[in-house]
Amino acid sequence: MSDNIHDPHSRRYHAMGTALAVVIYLFLLAPIVVTIPMAFGPTNALTFPPASYSLDLFKIFFSSPDWLNPLWESIKVALGATALAMLAGAPAGYWIARHEFVGKGLITALIMSPLVIPTIVGALGLYLYFSYLRIGGTTLSLVLGHIIVTLPYVVLMIMAGVHKLDRNLEFGAELMGAGPIRMFFTVVIPQLVPSLLSAGFFAFLISFDEVVISWFLASSNTVTLPVKMFSALEWEVSPVIAAVSTLLTTVSLLACIVAIAFKKATPVDA
Amino acid sequence: MNRISIIRAQAIFMSPAVLAATLLILPPLLYVFYTSVYGPALSLAAYGQVLTSKLFRQTLTTTLVVAGLSSLLSLLLGFVVALHLARQPARRRAFLTVLVLLPFWTSVLVKCFAFTVILGREGIINSMLSWIFGIKIQLPLVLNMVGLLVGMTNFLIPLVVLPVLASLLAIDSAIYRAAAIMGAKPARIFWTVTLPMSLPGLLAGLLSIFVMSLGAFIVPSLLGGPQDQMLSSLVAFYNREVLDWQKASAISVVLLGMVFIFAAPLALWRRRKLKA
């Protein structure tokens, strides 16, 4: 905006806006700022700032199967869902971005619908559907359920990535006689690496953090970390949760850094 | 490329996603509709029972009130942040955007946990107030409407900042300069240029976070009190406690209907913008 015209009015006005904005940034960051120090606090009390610092809460987390099993389950489910969502989403994202075809609107709307449909409705539907298919409560059902929520993001991010590419390179490959599949692997994929990696990271993060669908689908031996944490929060708030929160935040932070790094790596800015 | 090879390539590129959509996304939705009408016989009885029950009506009112209040509050606060971001030079804006993106990607469970610690009876706010006033203060700030609105707002602000920022950045800076040269004071520029020109973006942002918050489940479960529960919690209640899947499904269909009513204008607006 107009920073080239200076008068006391506009300065006072902007200072007020900045002060308000700073308060809101602090409010947004408060959950992260509060939980991380507490994760290094004592095991018997949840106070901020902690009275003493130690790694005890992490030791408890990494030595109790009650927390480790859900952690492994979450990693398994997130890896499976990410792999499948990428396999389905990357080629579809490319094709939707580049081609017109019959039923394109309908298929795209169906793939994107989980972004609008309340998660609880999808979760209930999946629960009923998987019980009918007799795969309820299995790790497979969790992976399949998570594909639904990760696929729209993968498709959207790949589409955005493809729109930034120079289409003439693809035409050139076609003119030289490459078939669409060969062209995809030799011309499109190499240019799309940043988008593919950030889509993969975000799919992993979304699946790793997903609560509602997992809570509906999980049985007692397929509990994921967020489900375990949700149930723990519903009953009693134990200090170990601060350590779990810090782990989850670390994963978010990594995804954020990766996304920013790859956004910078993409030559054209949109 | 000839036509046949295009069709073959299309089948290869699209079929995994189409399979996922037709085998994983569509059937659960159809199952919800089916379960909502299929009891001992095919009937709309579950809808009748749900729509006339006092519990449902109360929950519906709470849902609309909480979604309305929290999305309006989030829009207001998000607009302040977006205005601030739009004023920054590009590099500082990139840095500050991270401060919005990080909460965007933070687990909602982490936020709920943090706010139980911040707002609890012995939490940070109450301890600070007690210290300042020298008496023991234990304001009830969580497991009630206050905690719920704080949590919802914290969750929704990052969702609304980025689209509103995009609509602010789309305004030609020459207009601001022109207004300033003509002698308009900042407040006047805000009311006559910034606000009207970003209004469509603001409304779209408001509608999209309102739709998001209609289906909120985690935040009301963990930060709201028993009387502040929303429709999602009612679905979970009928599904897990009462084991009445027909009613759970009927409520889901009602919730879905509400979401579509409010999401439709948004979709139309986006399509019109794409065409323009």
mmCIF file of C-alpha atoms in Angstrom, chain A residues 14-182:
data_model
loop_
_atom_site.group_PDB
_atom_site.id
_atom_site.type_symbol
_atom_site.label_atom_id
_atom_site.label_comp_id
_atom_site.label_asym_id
_atom_site.label_seq_id
_atom_site.Cartn_x
_atom_site.Cartn_y
_atom_site.Cartn_z
ATOM 1 C CA HIS A 14 -0.574 2.150 10.848
ATOM 2 C CA ALA A 15 0.999 1.927 14.307
ATOM 3 C CA MET A 16 -2.409 1.073 15.748
ATOM 4 C CA GLY A 17 -2.985 -1.584 13.092
ATOM 5 C CA THR A 18 0.455 -3.058 13.708
ATOM 6 C CA ALA A 19 -0.092 -3.228 17.473
ATOM 7 C CA LEU A 20 -3.401 -5.039 16.963
ATOM 8 C CA ALA A 21 -1.837 -7.408 14.438
ATOM 9 C CA VAL A 22 1.033 -8.250 16.804
ATOM 10 C CA VAL A 23 -1.476 -9.198 19.515
ATOM 11 C CA ILE A 24 -3.244 -11.505 17.053
ATOM 12 C CA TYR A 25 0.044 -13.096 15.894
ATOM 13 C CA LEU A 26 0.799 -13.817 19.558
ATOM 14 C CA PHE A 27 -2.672 -15.297 20.039
ATOM 15 C CA LEU A 28 -2.135 -17.547 16.993
ATOM 16 C CA LEU A 29 1.264 -18.709 18.207
ATOM 17 C CA ALA A 30 0.255 -19.045 21.880
ATOM 18 C CA PRO A 31 -0.566 -22.787 21.705
ATOM 19 C CA ILE A 32 2.882 -23.601 20.291
ATOM 20 C CA VAL A 33 4.725 -21.195 22.586
ATOM 21 C CA VAL A 34 3.013 -22.645 25.642
ATOM 22 C CA THR A 35 3.226 -26.386 24.921
ATOM 23 C CA ILE A 36 6.880 -26.640 23.905
ATOM 24 C CA PRO A 37 8.407 -25.445 27.241
ATOM 25 C CA MET A 38 5.915 -27.593 29.159
ATOM 26 C CA ALA A 39 7.095 -30.700 27.316
ATOM 27 C CA PHE A 40 10.430 -30.231 29.081
ATOM 28 C CA GLY A 41 8.790 -29.703 32.471
ATOM 29 C CA PRO A 42 8.357 -32.001 35.490
ATOM 30 C CA THR A 43 6.160 -35.093 35.339
ATOM 31 C CA ASN A 44 3.836 -34.274 38.219
ATOM 32 C CA ALA A 45 2.406 -30.850 37.372
ATOM 33 C CA LEU A 46 1.202 -28.878 34.369
ATOM 34 C CA THR A 47 2.298 -25.339 35.060
ATOM 35 C CA PHE A 48 3.601 -22.639 32.788
ATOM 36 C CA PRO A 49 6.412 -21.806 32.902
ATOM 37 C CA PRO A 50 7.562 -25.185 34.285
ATOM 38 C CA ALA A 51 9.208 -25.181 37.710
ATOM 39 C CA SER A 52 12.109 -27.335 36.474
ATOM 40 C CA TYR A 53 13.328 -28.653 33.133
ATOM 41 C CA SER A 54 14.051 -32.257 32.125
ATOM 42 C CA LEU A 55 13.444 -34.820 29.382
ATOM 43 C CA ASP A 56 11.326 -36.988 31.701
ATOM 44 C CA LEU A 57 8.065 -36.563 29.763
ATOM 45 C CA PHE A 58 9.740 -37.701 26.542
ATOM 46 C CA LYS A 59 11.269 -40.644 28.440
ATOM 47 C CA ILE A 60 7.795 -41.643 29.646
ATOM 48 C CA PHE A 61 6.416 -41.299 26.120
ATOM 49 C CA PHE A 62 9.177 -43.329 24.477
ATOM 50 C CA SER A 63 9.083 -46.090 27.084
ATOM 51 C CA SER A 64 5.340 -46.722 27.326
ATOM 52 C CA PRO A 65 3.683 -49.009 24.771
ATOM 53 C CA ASP A 66 0.434 -47.067 25.412
ATOM 54 C CA TRP A 67 1.956 -44.180 23.455
ATOM 55 C CA LEU A 68 4.488 -45.968 21.238
ATOM 56 C CA ASN A 69 1.986 -48.350 19.645
ATOM 57 C CA PRO A 70 -0.282 -45.476 18.538
ATOM 58 C CA LEU A 71 2.801 -43.636 17.228
ATOM 59 C CA TRP A 72 3.736 -46.628 15.042
ATOM 60 C CA GLU A 73 0.148 -47.047 13.916
ATOM 61 C CA SER A 74 0.035 -43.374 12.891
ATOM 62 C CA ILE A 75 3.289 -43.648 10.963
ATOM 63 C CA LYS A 76 2.111 -46.819 9.186
ATOM 64 C CA VAL A 77 -1.254 -45.308 8.276
ATOM 65 C CA ALA A 78 0.244 -41.989 7.158
ATOM 66 C CA LEU A 79 2.871 -43.685 4.972
ATOM 67 C CA GLY A 80 0.257 -45.948 3.373
ATOM 68 C CA ALA A 81 -2.261 -43.181 2.799
ATOM 69 C CA THR A 82 0.404 -40.823 1.416
ATOM 70 C CA ALA A 83 1.732 -43.433 -1.010
ATOM 71 C CA LEU A 84 -1.722 -44.323 -2.318
ATOM 72 C CA ALA A 85 -2.962 -40.731 -2.462
ATOM 73 C CA MET A 86 0.138 -39.745 -4.436
ATOM 74 C CA LEU A 87 -0.255 -42.684 -6.822
ATOM 75 C CA ALA A 88 -3.856 -41.708 -7.506
ATOM 76 C CA GLY A 89 -3.545 -37.947 -7.144
ATOM 77 C CA ALA A 90 -0.392 -37.063 -9.080
ATOM 78 C CA PRO A 91 -1.451 -38.429 -12.503
ATOM 79 C CA ALA A 92 -5.019 -37.198 -11.973
ATOM 80 C CA GLY A 93 -3.842 -33.724 -10.973
ATOM 81 C CA TYR A 94 -1.731 -33.535 -14.123
ATOM 82 C CA TRP A 95 -4.518 -34.769 -16.390
ATOM 83 C CA ILE A 96 -7.172 -32.472 -14.887
ATOM 84 C CA ALA A 97 -4.829 -29.484 -15.209
ATOM 85 C CA ARG A 98 -3.991 -30.196 -18.858
ATOM 86 C CA HIS A 99 -7.025 -31.796 -20.518
ATOM 87 C CA GLU A 100 -10.729 -31.311 -21.047
ATOM 88 C CA PHE A 101 -12.792 -34.487 -20.967
ATOM 89 C CA VAL A 102 -16.342 -35.714 -20.473
ATOM 90 C CA GLY A 103 -17.321 -35.764 -16.796
ATOM 91 C CA LYS A 104 -14.298 -33.692 -15.736
ATOM 92 C CA GLY A 105 -16.388 -31.349 -13.578
ATOM 93 C CA LEU A 106 -18.194 -34.219 -11.889
ATOM 94 C CA ILE A 107 -15.067 -36.247 -11.149
ATOM 95 C CA THR A 108 -13.179 -33.200 -9.890
ATOM 96 C CA ALA A 109 -16.110 -32.219 -7.659
ATOM 97 C CA LEU A 110 -16.266 -35.736 -6.230
ATOM 98 C CA ILE A 111 -12.522 -35.835 -5.513
ATOM 99 C CA MET A 112 -12.656 -32.369 -3.886
ATOM 100 C CA SER A 113 -15.892 -32.988 -1.964
ATOM 101 C CA PRO A 114 -14.135 -34.099 1.269
ATOM 102 C CA LEU A 115 -12.883 -30.499 1.603
ATOM 103 C CA VAL A 116 -16.472 -29.302 2.079
ATOM 104 C CA ILE A 117 -18.281 -32.290 3.591
ATOM 105 C CA PRO A 118 -18.073 -32.179 7.400
ATOM 106 C CA THR A 119 -15.487 -34.728 8.508
ATOM 107 C CA ILE A 120 -17.928 -36.294 10.946
ATOM 108 C CA VAL A 121 -20.346 -37.144 8.116
ATOM 109 C CA GLY A 122 -17.570 -38.768 6.097
ATOM 110 C CA ALA A 123 -16.367 -40.577 9.210
ATOM 111 C CA LEU A 124 -19.824 -41.980 9.977
ATOM 112 C CA GLY A 125 -20.252 -43.064 6.344
ATOM 113 C CA LEU A 126 -16.870 -44.773 6.275
ATOM 114 C CA TYR A 127 -17.617 -46.490 9.571
ATOM 115 C CA LEU A 128 -20.933 -47.886 8.236
ATOM 116 C CA TYR A 129 -19.419 -48.773 4.836
ATOM 117 C CA PHE A 130 -16.356 -50.532 6.255
ATOM 118 C CA SER A 131 -18.456 -52.452 8.757
ATOM 119 C CA TYR A 132 -20.501 -53.703 5.794
ATOM 120 C CA LEU A 133 -17.278 -54.667 3.950
ATOM 121 C CA ARG A 134 -16.096 -56.354 7.183
ATOM 122 C CA ILE A 135 -12.808 -54.460 7.283
ATOM 123 C CA GLY A 136 -13.834 -52.194 10.179
ATOM 124 C CA GLY A 137 -11.125 -51.503 12.769
ATOM 125 C CA THR A 138 -8.221 -52.676 10.601
ATOM 126 C CA THR A 139 -5.149 -50.663 9.630
ATOM 127 C CA LEU A 140 -6.284 -51.064 6.003
ATOM 128 C CA SER A 141 -9.563 -49.297 6.788
ATOM 129 C CA LEU A 142 -7.655 -46.395 8.347
ATOM 130 C CA VAL A 143 -5.390 -46.120 5.303
ATOM 131 C CA LEU A 144 -8.387 -46.143 2.950
ATOM 132 C CA GLY A 145 -10.211 -43.586 5.102
ATOM 133 C CA HIS A 146 -7.202 -41.291 5.080
ATOM 134 C CA ILE A 147 -6.906 -41.437 1.284
ATOM 135 C CA ILE A 148 -10.168 -39.525 1.125
ATOM 136 C CA VAL A 149 -8.851 -36.582 3.139
ATOM 137 C CA THR A 150 -5.374 -36.491 1.586
ATOM 138 C CA LEU A 151 -6.341 -36.965 -2.079
ATOM 139 C CA PRO A 152 -7.938 -33.497 -2.563
ATOM 140 C CA TYR A 153 -4.807 -31.741 -1.268
ATOM 141 C CA VAL A 154 -2.501 -33.844 -3.456
ATOM 142 C CA VAL A 155 -4.603 -33.168 -6.561
ATOM 143 C CA LEU A 156 -4.819 -29.419 -5.808
ATOM 144 C CA MET A 157 -1.076 -29.069 -5.185
ATOM 145 C CA ILE A 158 -0.137 -31.053 -8.289
ATOM 146 C CA MET A 159 -2.584 -28.999 -10.388
ATOM 147 C CA ALA A 160 -1.018 -25.786 -9.070
ATOM 148 C CA GLY A 161 2.437 -27.183 -9.860
ATOM 149 C CA VAL A 162 1.456 -28.217 -13.406
ATOM 150 C CA HIS A 163 -0.050 -24.777 -14.136
ATOM 151 C CA LYS A 164 3.359 -23.237 -13.487
ATOM 152 C CA LEU A 165 5.103 -25.493 -16.030
ATOM 153 C CA ASP A 166 5.808 -24.431 -19.601
ATOM 154 C CA ARG A 167 3.447 -26.460 -21.726
ATOM 155 C CA ASN A 168 5.597 -26.044 -24.834
ATOM 156 C CA LEU A 169 8.076 -28.570 -23.444
ATOM 157 C CA GLU A 170 5.285 -31.149 -23.348
ATOM 158 C CA PHE A 171 4.199 -30.259 -26.912
ATOM 159 C CA GLY A 172 7.826 -30.551 -27.995
ATOM 160 C CA ALA A 173 8.136 -34.045 -26.544
ATOM 161 C CA GLU A 174 4.913 -35.042 -28.276
ATOM 162 C CA LEU A 175 6.125 -33.682 -31.607
ATOM 163 C CA MET A 176 9.297 -35.709 -31.190
ATOM 164 C CA GLY A 177 7.059 -38.754 -30.917
ATOM 165 C CA ALA A 178 6.928 -39.458 -27.182
ATOM 166 C CA GLY A 179 3.686 -41.073 -26.030
ATOM 167 C CA PRO A 180 1.772 -39.414 -23.193
ATOM 168 C CA ILE A 181 3.103 -41.783 -20.543
ATOM 169 C CA ARG A 182 6.727 -41.529 -21.615
#
